[in-house]
Amino acid sequence: MEFVCRAKMNGLWVSKAIMADVWQSSMDHAVAVARKAGEMVRGALKDDRTVMTKSSAVDLVTQTDQKVEQLIIQSVKEKFPTHRFIGEESVAAGESCNLTDDPTWIIDPIDGTTNFVHAFPFVAVSIGFSVNKQVEFGVVYSCLEDKMFTARRGRGAFCNGEPLQVSEQTDIHQAIVATEFGSSRDPTAVDHIFRSLRNILCLPVHGVRGAGTAAINMCLVASGCAEAYYEIGIHVWDVAAGSLIVSEAGGVLLDVDGGDVDLMSRRIVAANNRTIAERIVKEIESFTLQRDDAPLQS
């Protein structure tokens, strides 16, 4: 007879083996609905890129963002009616952004909306799934590349079924570092962003890159194409799925102050190893200490 541990889920005691099966079913559904969402995104590129704005003139949203999120949430509600949601467009419409212990789908329907508007070829559907405030699986579908990045806690990270492994590089001077500039155009905020960027670029590193989407930047770290990614001002839906993909590919996650990452804190350093992560932290520390009210970005 197989021995299994028990844990409480939705008020009921169930075996961890059964729980694992539940989460696998959820992950399979996430992959399927991400592909369906990707088809919608590719179709919309041809005829439906009506642009609106949110917090600023460069913080963009389209009808496709909203339609894709509705597609994902409705699909999940039908299959898993007790699960909760944190979705970028739902929060923008006024819903709360609270991460609880309940099974929660954390959704960015189009990560890289500005890319989508300009047909810049890095656009992702990002779906993270959290239980007890811990991400259990992550799915990032790079729609235009047709790359499906997936990770399940304790079971590795993959792209189109092939295992991912972070870079083995430990010398920051030979690293590629990814970051983004966000949607704030306040001169003071921009000065802080470029101060950190200048520090890192002048270490020197081999280069600084940005795909225009946090999720894909993190998948690039997981794939070994970049050694690190950092950003201040991102949201939980930007990084929930990608964070697990990085860690399951052998990478590390830190807060920009060097402590443990908190996905609700809106700041993150993801790197191939602790040595490079800590060096990145050192170069952006002054920015963090000088400006706790970092610019809100999407």
GROMACS .gro file of C-alpha atoms in nm:
model
  298
    1MET     CA    1   0.000   0.000   0.000
    2GLU     CA    2   0.144   0.336  -0.099
    3PHE     CA    3   0.195   0.584   0.185
    4VAL     CA    4   0.092   0.938   0.109
    5CYS     CA    5   0.102   1.254   0.317
    6ARG     CA    6  -0.215   1.451   0.370
    7ALA     CA    7  -0.281   1.821   0.344
    8LYS     CA    8  -0.587   2.043   0.370
    9MET     CA    9  -0.735   2.187   0.051
   10ASN     CA   10  -1.059   2.387   0.044
   11GLY     CA   11  -1.139   2.263   0.393
   12LEU     CA   12  -1.090   1.894   0.310
   13TRP     CA   13  -0.803   1.662   0.390
   14VAL     CA   14  -0.665   1.505   0.075
   15SER     CA   15  -0.348   1.315  -0.009
   16LYS     CA   16  -0.061   1.505  -0.168
   17ALA     CA   17  -0.065   1.245  -0.445
   18ILE     CA   18  -0.424   1.340  -0.526
   19MET     CA   19  -0.335   1.709  -0.500
   20ALA     CA   20  -0.053   1.657  -0.749
   21ASP     CA   21  -0.302   1.508  -0.996
   22VAL     CA   22  -0.534   1.806  -0.945
   23TRP     CA   23  -0.258   2.052  -1.023
   24GLN     CA   24  -0.148   1.854  -1.328
   25SER     CA   25  -0.500   1.873  -1.465
   26SER     CA   26  -0.495   2.250  -1.405
   27MET     CA   27  -0.159   2.281  -1.578
   28ASP     CA   28  -0.275   2.082  -1.879
   29HIS     CA   29  -0.572   2.315  -1.905
   30ALA     CA   30  -0.346   2.620  -1.875
   31VAL     CA   31  -0.132   2.500  -2.167
   32ALA     CA   32  -0.440   2.433  -2.380
   33VAL     CA   33  -0.605   2.767  -2.308
   34ALA     CA   34  -0.274   2.952  -2.360
   35ARG     CA   35  -0.251   2.803  -2.709
   36LYS     CA   36  -0.610   2.906  -2.779
   37ALA     CA   37  -0.534   3.256  -2.651
   38GLY     CA   38  -0.226   3.268  -2.872
   39GLU     CA   39  -0.439   3.192  -3.176
   40MET     CA   40  -0.664   3.484  -3.081
   41VAL     CA   41  -0.360   3.713  -3.047
   42ARG     CA   42  -0.219   3.612  -3.385
   43GLY     CA   43  -0.556   3.664  -3.550
   44ALA     CA   44  -0.599   4.006  -3.389
   45LEU     CA   45  -0.264   4.121  -3.526
   46LYS     CA   46  -0.426   4.125  -3.868
   47ASP     CA   47  -0.739   4.328  -3.795
   48ASP     CA   48  -0.799   4.418  -3.427
   49ARG     CA   49  -0.541   4.641  -3.262
   50THR     CA   50  -0.765   4.920  -3.131
   51VAL     CA   51  -0.551   5.097  -2.871
   52MET     CA   52  -0.657   5.253  -2.540
   53THR     CA   53  -0.450   5.381  -2.248
   54LYS     CA   54  -0.449   5.316  -1.872
   55SER     CA   55  -0.219   5.500  -1.631
   56SER     CA   56  -0.036   5.708  -1.895
   57ALA     CA   57  -0.014   5.778  -2.267
   58VAL     CA   58   0.235   5.492  -2.305
   59ASP     CA   59   0.058   5.243  -2.075
   60LEU     CA   60  -0.142   5.069  -2.347
   61VAL     CA   61  -0.430   4.824  -2.350
   62THR     CA   62  -0.625   4.679  -2.641
   63GLN     CA   63  -0.958   4.505  -2.682
   64THR     CA   64  -0.758   4.189  -2.744
   65ASP     CA   65  -0.603   4.207  -2.394
   66GLN     CA   66  -0.954   4.214  -2.251
   67LYS     CA   67  -1.092   3.943  -2.480
   68VAL     CA   68  -0.802   3.708  -2.410
   69GLU     CA   69  -0.837   3.749  -2.033
   70GLN     CA   70  -1.212   3.685  -2.058
   71LEU     CA   71  -1.143   3.373  -2.263
   72ILE     CA   72  -0.898   3.235  -2.006
   73ILE     CA   73  -1.104   3.317  -1.698
   74GLN     CA   74  -1.430   3.186  -1.841
   75SER     CA   75  -1.261   2.865  -1.952
   76VAL     CA   76  -1.107   2.809  -1.609
   77LYS     CA   77  -1.429   2.891  -1.423
   78GLU     CA   78  -1.612   2.624  -1.617
   79LYS     CA   79  -1.356   2.358  -1.532
   80PHE     CA   80  -1.240   2.472  -1.186
   81PRO     CA   81  -1.527   2.676  -1.037
   82THR     CA   82  -1.373   2.713  -0.689
   83HIS     CA   83  -1.046   2.865  -0.808
   84ARG     CA   84  -0.965   3.234  -0.771
   85PHE     CA   85  -0.813   3.478  -1.022
   86ILE     CA   86  -0.577   3.773  -1.042
   87GLY     CA   87  -0.589   3.913  -1.395
   88GLU     CA   88  -0.423   4.228  -1.523
   89GLU     CA   89  -0.730   4.364  -1.697
   90SER     CA   90  -0.965   4.261  -1.416
   91VAL     CA   91  -0.751   4.455  -1.167
   92ALA     CA   92  -0.740   4.751  -1.406
   93ALA     CA   93  -1.120   4.741  -1.408
   94GLY     CA   94  -1.132   4.766  -1.029
   95GLU     CA   95  -1.105   4.413  -0.892
   96SER     CA   96  -0.876   4.355  -0.593
   97CYS     CA   97  -0.524   4.224  -0.631
   98ASN     CA   98  -0.492   4.001  -0.326
   99LEU     CA   99  -0.294   3.678  -0.327
  100THR     CA  100  -0.447   3.430  -0.081
  101ASP     CA  101  -0.374   3.067   0.006
  102ASP     CA  102  -0.652   2.951  -0.227
  103PRO     CA  103  -0.573   2.802  -0.569
  104THR     CA  104  -0.528   3.116  -0.779
  105TRP     CA  105  -0.472   3.172  -1.150
  106ILE     CA  106  -0.246   3.475  -1.211
  107ILE     CA  107  -0.302   3.593  -1.567
  108ASP     CA  108  -0.138   3.840  -1.801
  109PRO     CA  109  -0.341   3.798  -2.120
  110ILE     CA  110  -0.092   3.988  -2.335
  111ASP     CA  111   0.245   4.051  -2.176
  112GLY     CA  112   0.399   4.293  -2.420
  113THR     CA  113   0.095   4.495  -2.524
  114THR     CA  114   0.310   4.771  -2.674
  115ASN     CA  115   0.492   4.503  -2.877
  116PHE     CA  116   0.153   4.370  -2.990
  117VAL     CA  117   0.038   4.716  -3.098
  118HIS     CA  118   0.351   4.757  -3.311
  119ALA     CA  119   0.370   4.393  -3.426
  120PHE     CA  120   0.708   4.370  -3.253
  121PRO     CA  121   0.755   3.992  -3.241
  122PHE     CA  122   0.766   3.922  -2.866
  123VAL     CA  123   0.418   3.884  -2.723
  124ALA     CA  124   0.329   3.637  -2.451
  125VAL     CA  125   0.031   3.486  -2.274
  126SER     CA  126   0.142   3.432  -1.914
  127ILE     CA  127  -0.043   3.207  -1.668
  128GLY     CA  128   0.085   3.132  -1.320
  129PHE     CA  129  -0.096   2.911  -1.069
  130SER     CA  130  -0.046   2.965  -0.698
  131VAL     CA  131  -0.148   2.764  -0.392
  132ASN     CA  132  -0.063   2.879  -0.039
  133LYS     CA  133   0.102   3.183  -0.203
  134GLN     CA  134   0.350   2.953  -0.380
  135VAL     CA  135   0.358   2.918  -0.758
  136GLU     CA  136   0.290   2.555  -0.846
  137PHE     CA  137   0.313   2.584  -1.224
  138GLY     CA  138   0.386   2.847  -1.483
  139VAL     CA  139   0.298   2.868  -1.851
  140VAL     CA  140   0.435   3.136  -2.085
  141TYR     CA  141   0.334   3.110  -2.449
  142SER     CA  142   0.538   3.329  -2.683
  143CYS     CA  143   0.261   3.355  -2.943
  144LEU     CA  144   0.445   3.482  -3.247
  145GLU     CA  145   0.743   3.251  -3.195
  146ASP     CA  146   0.515   2.954  -3.115
  147LYS     CA  147   0.725   2.874  -2.808
  148MET     CA  148   0.550   2.718  -2.510
  149PHE     CA  149   0.750   2.759  -2.189
  150THR     CA  150   0.628   2.551  -1.895
  151ALA     CA  151   0.739   2.463  -1.544
  152ARG     CA  152   0.593   2.254  -1.263
  153ARG     CA  153   0.731   2.294  -0.911
  154GLY     CA  154   0.998   2.027  -0.854
  155ARG     CA  155   0.971   1.887  -1.206
  156GLY     CA  156   1.184   2.116  -1.420
  157ALA     CA  157   1.125   2.374  -1.690
  158PHE     CA  158   1.072   2.318  -2.062
  159CYS     CA  159   1.028   2.493  -2.395
  160ASN     CA  160   0.816   2.298  -2.645
  161GLY     CA  161   0.891   1.990  -2.437
  162GLU     CA  162   1.269   2.032  -2.435
  163PRO     CA  163   1.439   2.084  -2.093
  164LEU     CA  164   1.564   2.430  -2.007
  165GLN     CA  165   1.887   2.508  -1.824
  166VAL     CA  166   2.023   2.847  -1.723
  167SER     CA  167   2.363   2.968  -1.839
  168GLU     CA  168   2.670   2.847  -1.648
  169GLN     CA  169   2.839   3.186  -1.676
  170THR     CA  170   2.955   3.326  -1.340
  171ASP     CA  171   3.149   3.631  -1.465
  172ILE     CA  172   2.920   3.936  -1.472
  173HIS     CA  173   3.151   4.097  -1.728
  174GLN     CA  174   3.055   3.826  -1.978
  175ALA     CA  175   2.684   3.847  -1.907
  176ILE     CA  176   2.380   3.964  -2.100
  177VAL     CA  177   2.139   4.147  -1.867
  178ALA     CA  178   1.775   4.211  -1.953
  179THR     CA  179   1.558   4.491  -1.818
  180GLU     CA  180   1.272   4.720  -1.919
  181PHE     CA  181   1.198   5.091  -1.884
  182GLY     CA  182   0.832   5.069  -1.784
  183SER     CA  183   0.555   5.315  -1.867
  184SER     CA  184   0.646   5.608  -1.643
  185ARG     CA  185   0.791   5.908  -1.824
  186ASP     CA  186   0.837   6.117  -1.511
  187PRO     CA  187   1.189   6.267  -1.545
  188THR     CA  188   1.288   6.177  -1.189
  189ALA     CA  189   1.178   5.816  -1.235
  190VAL     CA  190   1.358   5.795  -1.569
  191ASP     CA  191   1.675   5.934  -1.410
  192HIS     CA  192   1.669   5.657  -1.147
  193ILE     CA  193   1.610   5.390  -1.410
  194PHE     CA  194   1.901   5.508  -1.622
  195ARG     CA  195   2.132   5.545  -1.322
  196SER     CA  196   2.094   5.174  -1.250
  197LEU     CA  197   2.125   5.090  -1.618
  198ARG     CA  198   2.444   5.295  -1.647
  199ASN     CA  199   2.596   5.120  -1.343
  200ILE     CA  200   2.530   4.779  -1.492
  201LEU     CA  201   2.635   4.866  -1.845
  202CYS     CA  202   2.965   5.014  -1.721
  203LEU     CA  203   3.069   4.714  -1.513
  204PRO     CA  204   3.104   4.634  -1.806
  205VAL     CA  205   2.865   4.360  -1.915
  206HIS     CA  206   2.852   4.216  -2.265
  207GLY     CA  207   2.520   4.388  -2.326
  208VAL     CA  208   2.179   4.497  -2.200
  209ARG     CA  209   1.866   4.375  -2.373
  210GLY     CA  210   1.491   4.392  -2.335
  211ALA     CA  211   1.225   4.189  -2.516
  212GLY     CA  212   0.949   4.426  -2.410
  213THR     CA  213   0.784   4.161  -2.193
  214ALA     CA  214   0.884   4.050  -1.844
  215ALA     CA  215   0.764   3.695  -1.903
  216ILE     CA  216   0.980   3.644  -2.211
  217ASN     CA  217   1.278   3.815  -2.048
  218MET     CA  218   1.256   3.561  -1.767
  219CYS     CA  219   1.223   3.276  -2.014
  220LEU     CA  220   1.540   3.402  -2.184
  221VAL     CA  221   1.719   3.369  -1.849
  222ALA     CA  222   1.576   3.019  -1.806
  223SER     CA  223   1.691   2.929  -2.158
  224GLY     CA  224   2.050   3.043  -2.096
  225CYS     CA  225   2.025   3.327  -2.351
  226ALA     CA  226   2.062   3.595  -2.082
  227GLU     CA  227   2.227   3.573  -1.744
  228ALA     CA  228   1.991   3.806  -1.556
  229TYR     CA  229   1.676   4.014  -1.568
  230TYR     CA  230   1.576   4.286  -1.324
  231GLU     CA  231   1.292   4.533  -1.302
  232ILE     CA  232   1.118   4.759  -1.052
  233GLY     CA  233   0.751   4.837  -1.101
  234ILE     CA  234   0.632   4.510  -1.255
  235HIS     CA  235   0.318   4.332  -1.129
  236VAL     CA  236   0.257   3.981  -1.003
  237TRP     CA  237   0.093   3.881  -1.333
  238ASP     CA  238   0.410   3.984  -1.519
  239VAL     CA  239   0.638   3.750  -1.326
  240ALA     CA  240   0.438   3.474  -1.153
  241ALA     CA  241   0.475   3.218  -1.432
  242GLY     CA  242   0.825   3.325  -1.536
  243SER     CA  243   0.959   3.312  -1.182
  244LEU     CA  244   0.894   2.939  -1.156
  245ILE     CA  245   1.032   2.876  -1.505
  246VAL     CA  246   1.357   3.046  -1.399
  247SER     CA  247   1.390   2.861  -1.069
  248GLU     CA  248   1.302   2.524  -1.222
  249ALA     CA  249   1.568   2.583  -1.491
  250GLY     CA  250   1.827   2.621  -1.212
  251GLY     CA  251   1.816   2.998  -1.165
  252VAL     CA  252   1.769   3.214  -0.858
  253LEU     CA  253   1.525   3.490  -0.763
  254LEU     CA  254   1.599   3.784  -0.534
  255ASP     CA  255   1.441   4.109  -0.428
  256VAL     CA  256   1.636   4.411  -0.550
  257ASP     CA  257   1.747   4.464  -0.188
  258GLY     CA  258   1.907   4.117  -0.186
  259GLY     CA  259   1.642   3.944   0.023
  260ASP     CA  260   1.393   3.678  -0.076
  261VAL     CA  261   1.168   3.771  -0.364
  262ASP     CA  262   0.806   3.862  -0.291
  263LEU     CA  263   0.600   3.842  -0.609
  264MET     CA  264   0.361   4.106  -0.475
  265SER     CA  265   0.640   4.360  -0.409
  266ARG     CA  266   0.660   4.471  -0.775
  267ARG     CA  267   1.038   4.425  -0.800
  268ILE     CA  268   1.256   4.131  -0.892
  269VAL     CA  269   1.601   4.009  -0.992
  270ALA     CA  270   1.609   3.676  -1.178
  271ALA     CA  271   1.949   3.533  -1.263
  272ASN     CA  272   2.129   3.217  -1.360
  273ASN     CA  273   2.312   3.200  -1.026
  274ARG     CA  274   2.346   3.384  -0.695
  275THR     CA  275   2.684   3.535  -0.784
  276ILE     CA  276   2.543   3.732  -1.076
  277ALA     CA  277   2.214   3.806  -0.898
  278GLU     CA  278   2.397   3.962  -0.603
  279ARG     CA  279   2.616   4.173  -0.831
  280ILE     CA  280   2.306   4.305  -1.007
  281VAL     CA  281   2.155   4.386  -0.667
  282LYS     CA  282   2.467   4.580  -0.574
  283GLU     CA  283   2.438   4.803  -0.880
  284ILE     CA  284   2.070   4.888  -0.834
  285GLU     CA  285   2.070   4.915  -0.454
  286SER     CA  286   2.112   5.294  -0.444
  287PHE     CA  287   1.810   5.335  -0.672
  288THR     CA  288   1.596   5.126  -0.440
  289LEU     CA  289   1.711   5.299  -0.122
  290GLN     CA  290   1.662   5.644  -0.269
  291ARG     CA  291   1.318   5.581  -0.412
  292ASP     CA  292   1.088   5.343  -0.226
  293ASP     CA  293   0.789   5.474  -0.424
  294ALA     CA  294   0.930   5.337  -0.747
  295PRO     CA  295   0.728   5.419  -1.060
  296LEU     CA  296   0.429   5.198  -1.125
  297GLN     CA  297   0.471   5.007  -1.447
  298SER     CA  298   0.272   4.755  -1.645
   0.00000   0.00000   0.00000
